Short mmCIF file of C-alpha atoms and ligand atoms in Angstrom, two decimals:
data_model
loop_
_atom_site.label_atom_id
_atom_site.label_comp_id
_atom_site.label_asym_id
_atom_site.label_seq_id
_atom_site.Cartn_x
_atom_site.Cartn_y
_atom_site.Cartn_z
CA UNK A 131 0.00 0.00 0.00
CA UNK A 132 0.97 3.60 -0.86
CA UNK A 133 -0.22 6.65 0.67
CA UNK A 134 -2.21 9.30 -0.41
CA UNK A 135 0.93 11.61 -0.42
CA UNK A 136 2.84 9.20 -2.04
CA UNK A 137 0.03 8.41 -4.84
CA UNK A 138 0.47 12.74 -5.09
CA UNK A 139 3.60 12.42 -6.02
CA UNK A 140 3.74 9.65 -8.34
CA UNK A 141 1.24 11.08 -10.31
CA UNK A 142 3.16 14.54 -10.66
CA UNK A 143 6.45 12.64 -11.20
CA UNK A 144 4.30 10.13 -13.93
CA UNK A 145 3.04 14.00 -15.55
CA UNK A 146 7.11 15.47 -15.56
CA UNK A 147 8.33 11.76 -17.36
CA UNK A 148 5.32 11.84 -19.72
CA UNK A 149 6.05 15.62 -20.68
CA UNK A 150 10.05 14.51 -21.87
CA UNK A 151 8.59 12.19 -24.85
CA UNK A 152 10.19 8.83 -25.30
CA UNK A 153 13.29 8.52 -23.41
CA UNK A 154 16.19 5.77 -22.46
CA UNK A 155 15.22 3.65 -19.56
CA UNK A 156 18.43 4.82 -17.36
CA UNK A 157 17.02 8.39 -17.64
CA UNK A 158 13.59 7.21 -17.00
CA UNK A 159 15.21 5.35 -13.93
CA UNK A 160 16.91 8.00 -12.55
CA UNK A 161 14.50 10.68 -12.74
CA UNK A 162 11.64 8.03 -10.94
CA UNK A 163 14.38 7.56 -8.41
CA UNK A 164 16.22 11.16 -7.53
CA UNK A 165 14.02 13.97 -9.23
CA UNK A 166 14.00 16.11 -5.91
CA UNK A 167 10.48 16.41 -5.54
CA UNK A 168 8.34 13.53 -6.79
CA UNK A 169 11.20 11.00 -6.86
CA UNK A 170 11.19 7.67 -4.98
CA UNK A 171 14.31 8.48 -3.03
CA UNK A 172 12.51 11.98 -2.21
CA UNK A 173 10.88 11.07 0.73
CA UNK A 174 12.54 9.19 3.57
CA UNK A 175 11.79 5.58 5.13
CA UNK A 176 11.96 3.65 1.56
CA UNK A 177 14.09 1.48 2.75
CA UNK A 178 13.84 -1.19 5.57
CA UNK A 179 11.06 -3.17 7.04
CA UNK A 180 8.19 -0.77 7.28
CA UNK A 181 9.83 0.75 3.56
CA UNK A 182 9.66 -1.16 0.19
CA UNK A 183 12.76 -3.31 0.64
CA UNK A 184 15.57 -4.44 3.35
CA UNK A 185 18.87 -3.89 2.60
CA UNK A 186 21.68 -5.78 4.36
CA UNK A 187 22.38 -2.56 6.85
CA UNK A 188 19.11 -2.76 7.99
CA UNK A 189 19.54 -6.45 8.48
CA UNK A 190 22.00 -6.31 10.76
CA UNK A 191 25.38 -3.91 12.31
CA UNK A 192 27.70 -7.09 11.68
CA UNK A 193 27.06 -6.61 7.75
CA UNK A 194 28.92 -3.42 8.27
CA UNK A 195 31.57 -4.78 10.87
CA UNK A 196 32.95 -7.36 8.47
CA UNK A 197 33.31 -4.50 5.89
CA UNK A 198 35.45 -2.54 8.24
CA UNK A 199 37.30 -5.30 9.22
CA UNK A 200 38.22 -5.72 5.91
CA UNK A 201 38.56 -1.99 4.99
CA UNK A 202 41.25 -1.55 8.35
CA UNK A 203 42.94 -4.86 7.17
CA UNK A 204 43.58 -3.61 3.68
CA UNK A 205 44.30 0.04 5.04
CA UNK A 206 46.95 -1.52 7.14
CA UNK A 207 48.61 -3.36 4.30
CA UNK A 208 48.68 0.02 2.06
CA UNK A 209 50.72 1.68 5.12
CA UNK A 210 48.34 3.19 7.01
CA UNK A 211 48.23 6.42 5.32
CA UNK A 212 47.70 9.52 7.64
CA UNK A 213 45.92 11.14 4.90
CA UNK A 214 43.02 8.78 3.81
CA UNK A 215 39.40 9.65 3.12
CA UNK A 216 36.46 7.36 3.76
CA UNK A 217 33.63 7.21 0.72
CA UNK A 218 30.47 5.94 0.70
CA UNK A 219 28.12 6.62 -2.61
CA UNK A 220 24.13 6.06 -2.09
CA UNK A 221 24.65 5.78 1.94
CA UNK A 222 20.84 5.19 2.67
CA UNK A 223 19.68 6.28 5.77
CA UNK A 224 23.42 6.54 7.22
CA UNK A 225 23.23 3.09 9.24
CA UNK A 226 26.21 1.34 7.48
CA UNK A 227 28.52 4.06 8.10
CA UNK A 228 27.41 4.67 11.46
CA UNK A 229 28.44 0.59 12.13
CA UNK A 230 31.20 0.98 10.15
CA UNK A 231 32.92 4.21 12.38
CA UNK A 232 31.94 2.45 15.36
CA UNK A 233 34.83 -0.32 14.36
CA UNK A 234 36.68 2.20 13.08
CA UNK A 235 36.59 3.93 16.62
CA UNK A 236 37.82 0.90 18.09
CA UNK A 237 40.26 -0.59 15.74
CA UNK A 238 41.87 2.52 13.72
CA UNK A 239 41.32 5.72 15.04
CA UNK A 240 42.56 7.66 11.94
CA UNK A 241 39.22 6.27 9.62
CA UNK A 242 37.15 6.77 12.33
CA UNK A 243 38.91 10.68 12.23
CA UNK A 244 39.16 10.91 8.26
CA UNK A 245 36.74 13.10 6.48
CA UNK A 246 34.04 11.04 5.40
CA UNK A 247 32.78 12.08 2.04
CA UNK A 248 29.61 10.68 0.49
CA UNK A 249 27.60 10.82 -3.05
CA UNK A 250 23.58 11.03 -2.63
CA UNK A 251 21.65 12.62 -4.47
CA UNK A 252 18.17 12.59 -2.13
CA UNK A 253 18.08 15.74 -0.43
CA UNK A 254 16.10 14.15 2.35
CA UNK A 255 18.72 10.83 2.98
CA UNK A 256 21.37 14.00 3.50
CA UNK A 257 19.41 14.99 5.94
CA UNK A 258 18.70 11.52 7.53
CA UNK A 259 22.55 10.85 6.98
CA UNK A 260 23.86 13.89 8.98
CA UNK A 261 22.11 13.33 11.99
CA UNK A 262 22.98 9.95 12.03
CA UNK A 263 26.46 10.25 11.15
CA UNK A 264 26.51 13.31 13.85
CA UNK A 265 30.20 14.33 15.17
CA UNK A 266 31.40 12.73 11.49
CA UNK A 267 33.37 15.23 9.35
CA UNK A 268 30.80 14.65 6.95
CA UNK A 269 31.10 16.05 3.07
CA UNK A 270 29.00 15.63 0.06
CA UNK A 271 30.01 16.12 -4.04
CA UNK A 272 28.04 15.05 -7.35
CA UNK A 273 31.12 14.19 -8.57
CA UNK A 274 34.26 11.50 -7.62
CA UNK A 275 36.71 13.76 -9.86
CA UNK A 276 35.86 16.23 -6.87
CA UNK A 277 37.33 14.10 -4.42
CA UNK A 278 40.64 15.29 -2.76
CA UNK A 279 43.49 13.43 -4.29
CA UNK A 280 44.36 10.92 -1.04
CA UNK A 281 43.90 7.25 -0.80
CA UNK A 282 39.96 6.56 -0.84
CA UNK A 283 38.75 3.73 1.72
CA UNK A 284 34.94 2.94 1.38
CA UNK A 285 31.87 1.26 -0.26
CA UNK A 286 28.51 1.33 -2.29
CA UNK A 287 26.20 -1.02 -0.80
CA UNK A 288 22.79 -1.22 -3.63
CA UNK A 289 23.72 1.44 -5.27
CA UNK A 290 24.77 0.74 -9.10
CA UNK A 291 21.54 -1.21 -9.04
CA UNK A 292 19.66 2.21 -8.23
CA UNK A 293 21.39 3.63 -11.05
CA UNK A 294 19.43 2.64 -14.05
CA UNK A 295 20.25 0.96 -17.42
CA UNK A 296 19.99 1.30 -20.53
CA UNK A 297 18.81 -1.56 -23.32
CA UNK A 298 19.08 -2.19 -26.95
CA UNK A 299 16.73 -5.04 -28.37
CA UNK A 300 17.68 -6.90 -31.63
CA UNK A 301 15.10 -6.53 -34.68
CA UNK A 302 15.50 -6.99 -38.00
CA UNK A 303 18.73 -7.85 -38.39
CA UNK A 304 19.99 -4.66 -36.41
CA UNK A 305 20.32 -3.55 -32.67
CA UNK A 306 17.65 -0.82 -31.79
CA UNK A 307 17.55 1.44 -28.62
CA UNK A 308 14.55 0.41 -26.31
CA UNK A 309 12.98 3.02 -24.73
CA UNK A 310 10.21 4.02 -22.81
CA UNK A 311 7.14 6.55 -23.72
CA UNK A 312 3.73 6.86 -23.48
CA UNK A 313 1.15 4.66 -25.60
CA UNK A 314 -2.21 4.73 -25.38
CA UNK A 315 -1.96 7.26 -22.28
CA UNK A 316 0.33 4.19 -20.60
CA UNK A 317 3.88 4.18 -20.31
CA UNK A 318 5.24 1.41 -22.77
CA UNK A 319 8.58 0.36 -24.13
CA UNK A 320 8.81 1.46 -27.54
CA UNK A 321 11.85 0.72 -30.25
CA UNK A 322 13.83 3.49 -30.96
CA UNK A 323 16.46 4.10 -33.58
CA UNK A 324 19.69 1.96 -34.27
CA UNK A 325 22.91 2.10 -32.04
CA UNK A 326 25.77 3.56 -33.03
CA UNK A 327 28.95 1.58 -33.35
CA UNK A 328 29.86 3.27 -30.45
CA UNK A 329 26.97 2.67 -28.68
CA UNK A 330 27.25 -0.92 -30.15
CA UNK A 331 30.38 -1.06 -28.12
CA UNK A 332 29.13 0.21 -25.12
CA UNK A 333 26.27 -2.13 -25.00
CA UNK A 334 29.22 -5.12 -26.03
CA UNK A 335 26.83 -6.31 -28.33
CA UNK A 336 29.56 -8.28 -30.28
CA UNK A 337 29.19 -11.01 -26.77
CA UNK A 338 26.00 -11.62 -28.41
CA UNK A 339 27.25 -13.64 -31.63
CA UNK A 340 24.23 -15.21 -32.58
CA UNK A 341 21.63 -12.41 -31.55
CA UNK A 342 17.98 -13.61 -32.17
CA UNK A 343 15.03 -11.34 -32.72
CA UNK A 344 13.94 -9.31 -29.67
CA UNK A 345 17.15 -10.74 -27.68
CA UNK A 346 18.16 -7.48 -25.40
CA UNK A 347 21.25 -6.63 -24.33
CA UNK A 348 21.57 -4.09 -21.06
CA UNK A 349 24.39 -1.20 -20.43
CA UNK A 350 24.59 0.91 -17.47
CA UNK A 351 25.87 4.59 -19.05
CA UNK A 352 25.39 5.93 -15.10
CA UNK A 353 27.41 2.85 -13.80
CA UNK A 354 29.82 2.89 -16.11
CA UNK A 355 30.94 6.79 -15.59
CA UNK A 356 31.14 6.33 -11.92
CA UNK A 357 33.79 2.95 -11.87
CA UNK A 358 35.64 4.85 -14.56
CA UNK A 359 36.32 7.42 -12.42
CA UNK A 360 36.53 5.74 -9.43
CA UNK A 361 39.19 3.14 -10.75
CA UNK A 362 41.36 6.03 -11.76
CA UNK A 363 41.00 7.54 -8.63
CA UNK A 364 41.91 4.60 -6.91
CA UNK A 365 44.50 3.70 -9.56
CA UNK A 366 46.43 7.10 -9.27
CA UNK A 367 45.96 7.40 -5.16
CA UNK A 368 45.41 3.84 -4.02
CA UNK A 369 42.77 2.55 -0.99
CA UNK A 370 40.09 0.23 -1.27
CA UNK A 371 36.25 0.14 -2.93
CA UNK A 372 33.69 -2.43 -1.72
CA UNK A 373 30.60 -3.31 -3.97
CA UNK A 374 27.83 -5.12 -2.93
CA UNK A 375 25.05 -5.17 -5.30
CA UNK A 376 22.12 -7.58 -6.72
CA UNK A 377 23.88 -8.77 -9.80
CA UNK A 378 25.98 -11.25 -11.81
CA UNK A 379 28.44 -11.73 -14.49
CA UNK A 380 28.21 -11.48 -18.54
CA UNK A 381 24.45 -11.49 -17.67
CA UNK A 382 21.94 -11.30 -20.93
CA UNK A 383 18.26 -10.17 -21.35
CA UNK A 384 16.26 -7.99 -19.42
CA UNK A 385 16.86 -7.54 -15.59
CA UNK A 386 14.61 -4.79 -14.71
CA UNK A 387 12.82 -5.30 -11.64
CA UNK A 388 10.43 -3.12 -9.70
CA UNK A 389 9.87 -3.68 -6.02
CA UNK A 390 7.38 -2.50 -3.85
CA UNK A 391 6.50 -3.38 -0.35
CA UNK A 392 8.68 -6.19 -0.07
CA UNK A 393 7.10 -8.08 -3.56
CA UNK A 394 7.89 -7.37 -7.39
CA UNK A 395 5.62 -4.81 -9.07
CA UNK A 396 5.50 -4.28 -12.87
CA UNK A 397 8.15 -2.21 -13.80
CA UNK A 398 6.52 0.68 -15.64
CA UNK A 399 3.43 1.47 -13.66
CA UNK A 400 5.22 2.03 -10.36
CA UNK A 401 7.79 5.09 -11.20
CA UNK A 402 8.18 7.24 -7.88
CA UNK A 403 6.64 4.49 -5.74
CA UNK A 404 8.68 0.99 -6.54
CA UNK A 405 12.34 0.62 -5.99
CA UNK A 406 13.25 0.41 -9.34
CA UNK A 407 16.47 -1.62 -9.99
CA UNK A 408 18.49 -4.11 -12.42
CA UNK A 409 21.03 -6.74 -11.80
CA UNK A 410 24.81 -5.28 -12.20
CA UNK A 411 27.29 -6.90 -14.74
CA UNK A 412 30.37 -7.21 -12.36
CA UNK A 413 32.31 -8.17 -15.37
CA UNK A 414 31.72 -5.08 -16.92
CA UNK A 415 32.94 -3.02 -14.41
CA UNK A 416 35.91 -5.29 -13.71
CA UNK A 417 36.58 -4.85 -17.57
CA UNK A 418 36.59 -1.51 -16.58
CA UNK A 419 38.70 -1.24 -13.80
CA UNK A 420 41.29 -2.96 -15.48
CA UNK A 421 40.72 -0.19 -18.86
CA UNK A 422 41.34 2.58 -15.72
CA UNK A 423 44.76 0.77 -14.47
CA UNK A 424 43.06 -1.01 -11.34
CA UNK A 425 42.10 -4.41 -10.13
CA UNK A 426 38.53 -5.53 -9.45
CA UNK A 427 38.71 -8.71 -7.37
CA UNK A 428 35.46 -11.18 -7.08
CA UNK A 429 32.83 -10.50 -7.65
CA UNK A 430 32.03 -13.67 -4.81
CA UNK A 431 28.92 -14.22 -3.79
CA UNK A 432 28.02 -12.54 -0.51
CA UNK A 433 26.72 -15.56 1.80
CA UNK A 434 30.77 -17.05 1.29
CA UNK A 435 32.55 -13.42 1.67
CA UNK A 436 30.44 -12.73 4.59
CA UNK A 437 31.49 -16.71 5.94
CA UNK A 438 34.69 -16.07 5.36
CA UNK A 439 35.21 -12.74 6.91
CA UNK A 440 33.95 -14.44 10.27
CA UNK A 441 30.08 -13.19 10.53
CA UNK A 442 28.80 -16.44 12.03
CA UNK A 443 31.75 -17.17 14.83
CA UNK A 444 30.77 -13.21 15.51
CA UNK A 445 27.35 -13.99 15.76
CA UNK A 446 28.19 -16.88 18.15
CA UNK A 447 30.28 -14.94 20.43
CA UNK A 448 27.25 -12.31 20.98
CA UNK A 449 24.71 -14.99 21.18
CA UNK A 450 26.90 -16.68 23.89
CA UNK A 451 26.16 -13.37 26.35
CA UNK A 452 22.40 -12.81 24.88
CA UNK A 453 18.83 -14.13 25.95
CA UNK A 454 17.08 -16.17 24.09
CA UNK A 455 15.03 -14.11 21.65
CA UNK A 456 17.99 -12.08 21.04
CA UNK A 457 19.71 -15.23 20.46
CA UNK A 458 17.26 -16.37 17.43
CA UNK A 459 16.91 -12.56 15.74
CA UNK A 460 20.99 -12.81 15.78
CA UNK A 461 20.21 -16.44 13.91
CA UNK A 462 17.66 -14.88 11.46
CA UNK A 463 19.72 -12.00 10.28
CA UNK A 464 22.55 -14.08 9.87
CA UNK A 465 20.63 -16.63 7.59
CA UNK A 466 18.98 -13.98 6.07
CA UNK A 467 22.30 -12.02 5.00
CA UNK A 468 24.09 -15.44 3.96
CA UNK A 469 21.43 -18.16 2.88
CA UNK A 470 21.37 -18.52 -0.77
CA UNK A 471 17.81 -18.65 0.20
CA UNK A 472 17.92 -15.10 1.35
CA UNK A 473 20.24 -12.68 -0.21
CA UNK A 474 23.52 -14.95 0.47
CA UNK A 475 23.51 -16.20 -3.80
CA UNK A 476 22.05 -13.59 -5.69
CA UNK A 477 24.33 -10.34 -4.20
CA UNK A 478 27.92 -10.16 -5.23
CA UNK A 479 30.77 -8.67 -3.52
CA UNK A 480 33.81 -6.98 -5.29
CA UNK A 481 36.51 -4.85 -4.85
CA UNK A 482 38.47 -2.57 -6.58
CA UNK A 483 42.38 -2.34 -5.19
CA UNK A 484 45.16 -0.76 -7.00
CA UNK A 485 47.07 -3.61 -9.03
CA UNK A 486 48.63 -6.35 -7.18
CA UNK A 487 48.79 -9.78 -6.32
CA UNK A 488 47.36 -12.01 -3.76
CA UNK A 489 43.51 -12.05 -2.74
CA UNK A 490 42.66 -10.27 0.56
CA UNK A 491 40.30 -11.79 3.17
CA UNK A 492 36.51 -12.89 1.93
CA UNK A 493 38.01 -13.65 -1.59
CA UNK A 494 39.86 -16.30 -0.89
CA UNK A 495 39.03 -19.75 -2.86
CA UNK A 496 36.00 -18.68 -4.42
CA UNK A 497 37.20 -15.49 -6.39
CA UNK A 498 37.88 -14.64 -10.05
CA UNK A 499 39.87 -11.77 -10.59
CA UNK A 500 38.24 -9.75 -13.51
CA UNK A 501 40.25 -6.31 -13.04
CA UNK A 502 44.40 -8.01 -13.75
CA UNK A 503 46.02 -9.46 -16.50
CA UNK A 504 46.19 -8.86 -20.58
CA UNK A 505 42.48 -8.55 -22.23
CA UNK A 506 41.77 -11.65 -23.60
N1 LIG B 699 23.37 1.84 0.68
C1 LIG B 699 22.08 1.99 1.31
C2 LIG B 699 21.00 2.49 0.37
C3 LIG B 699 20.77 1.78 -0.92
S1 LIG B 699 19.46 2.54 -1.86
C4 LIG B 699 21.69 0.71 2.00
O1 LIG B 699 22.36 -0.30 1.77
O2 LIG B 699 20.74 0.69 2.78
C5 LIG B 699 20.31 3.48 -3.09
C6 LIG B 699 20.96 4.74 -2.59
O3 LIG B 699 21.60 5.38 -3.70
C7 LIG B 699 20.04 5.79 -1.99
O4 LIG B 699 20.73 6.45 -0.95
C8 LIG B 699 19.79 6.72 -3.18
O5 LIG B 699 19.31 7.99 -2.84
C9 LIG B 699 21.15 6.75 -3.82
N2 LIG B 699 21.17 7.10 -5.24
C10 LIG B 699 20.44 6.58 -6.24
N3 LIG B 699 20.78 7.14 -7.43
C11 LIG B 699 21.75 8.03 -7.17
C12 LIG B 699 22.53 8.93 -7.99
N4 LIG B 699 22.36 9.02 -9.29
N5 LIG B 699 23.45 9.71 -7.38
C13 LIG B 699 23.63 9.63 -6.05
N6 LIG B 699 22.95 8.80 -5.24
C14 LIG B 699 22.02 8.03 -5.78
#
């Protein structure tokens, strides 16, 4: 169920999309999520269990402990730099940086210290951000080129998922654009004209050899800008980028997915009132990475990097003080965070490191490195 307000709102963010004419589906995507008035990620409380959808924060604090963990260890091995910054882009309502500085407090002082600098582009998860990041020396920019020049130490939990894609649909013998406009008063997804061959090579539509009519291929232009940049920043100054997001690798067809209320919606009737998202092509980005001079480990899948990292002997130790019902919600978050059941299968975890050898904690046995060695 939606509220009144929210039905408001969709309606004038449904008249603003309607009013551009046919557009890509990233653009329609990002507008439904961060216009500043109507969009989804307008209005607080989206996320988490009374919102549309959990995310692994919200689960549980220990989600965010392991990823300190492994942000100190690898912060340690790069010399503990006096002069790193912390990162986080599409922070949500703040909670996985708050658990994060709280192991940062404990276990290296100089994060916990560091400025923290975030990308959102909500207005009202800024707000919700500050006061729960309060006594942080919090900073915000549109833009990762904007980032001071220091060693960058952080992660995007959901967030390239949020940031829409694009998709091109074979017909007739040709890749077309498929976008989305209005037919017969509805929103629709309507051919548009042929790619490019650049946009041919953005959408890699030479991994699809034997393309059959209506086969689509996906390409995130909003992803793609934002590892480029990253993995030269991290490249030229060095740290370490977690990415945890609902995806795969060398994925085709469509993965759009609209979410509302904890159940899938259809995709184009919900804008400004679904969590609208896709899964992430981790071998993209790694492709990326490696295009930008830096090394994308994993992706692994997040029920063995969580394992791995120590989550459930950390569980156990706090169950061992706890009563008995905090004893089983410890159980449930932990199943829910690692069961491939749950979320454990379908999220991946990566990381992007300047080059090296060697795989760091929670990558161990199961990882593919996508971000070293010669293209092949
Ligand atoms: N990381 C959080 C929230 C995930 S939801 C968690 O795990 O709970 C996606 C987040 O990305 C939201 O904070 C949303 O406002 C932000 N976001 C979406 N598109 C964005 C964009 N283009 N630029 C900056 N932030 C964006």
């Amino acid at each position: 169920m939606t509220s009144q307000a929210d039905q408001q709102r969709a309606s004038q963010l449904v008249s603003r999309l309607a009013a551009e004419g046919p557009m890509r589906i990233s653009r329609f995507m990002q507008i439904a999520a961060s216009d500043p008035e109507f969009g989804y990620y307008s209005q607080p409380g989206r996320i988490g269990k009374s919102g549309d959808f959990i995310t692994a924060p919200e689960i549980s604090p220990l989600f965010g402990e392991m990823l300190a963990a492994l942000l100190i260890h690898l912060w340690e091995l790069s010399g503990k730099p006096a002069d790193a910054l912390v990162f986080e882009a599409g922070p949500g309502s703040g909670q996985l940086m708050a658990d994060m500085r709280r192991v940062f407090d404990r276990l290296a002082p100089p994060l916990h210290t560091a400025p923290l600098w975030m990308l959102e582009a909500s207005p009202a998860l800024r707000d919700q951000q500050a006061s729960h990041l309060n006594g942080a020396d919090l900073h915000y920019t549109d833009q990762i080129e904007a980032l001071p020049g220091r060693p960058l130490f952080g992660a995007a939990n959901e967030f390239f998922d949020a940031l829409g894609v694009d998709q091109a649909i074979f017909q007739a013998g040709d890749w077309h654009h498929r976008l989305i406009g209005l037919a017969d008063g509805q929103f629709a997804f309507l051919p548009g004209a042929a790619l490019s061959a650049a946009e041919k090579q953005a959408f890699d539509c030479a991994r699809h050899r034997n393309a059959k009519e209506g086969m689509i291929a996906e390409y995130s232009p909003a992803g793609a800008h934002f590892i480029t940049r990253l993995a030269r920043h991290i490249a030229h100054y060095g740290g370490a980028f977690l990415i945890i997001d609902y995806g795969g690798s060398a994925l085709t067809g469509s993965s759009l997915q609209a979410v509302q209320a904890h159940e899938k919606v259809d995709f184009l009737s919900h804008a400004g009132t679904a969590d609208l998202t896709f899964l992430v092509d981790f071998a993209r980005l790694g492709k990326v990475a490696r295009a930008e001079g830096a090394r994308l480990v994993g992706p692994v899948e997040q029920g063995a990097f969580l394992t791995q990292l120590g989550i459930t002997r950390r569980a156990e130790q706090l169950a061992s003080t706890a009563d008995a019902k905090t004893r089983h919600s410890l159980r449930a978050a932990i199943d829910r965070l690692t069961s491939p059941a749950w979320m454990g299968s379908l999220f991946k975890v990566a990381l992007l490191i300047p080059p090296g050898e060697g795989l760091p904690p929670g990558f161990a046995d199961t990882a593919t490195q996508t971000g070293t060695g010669p293209e092949k």
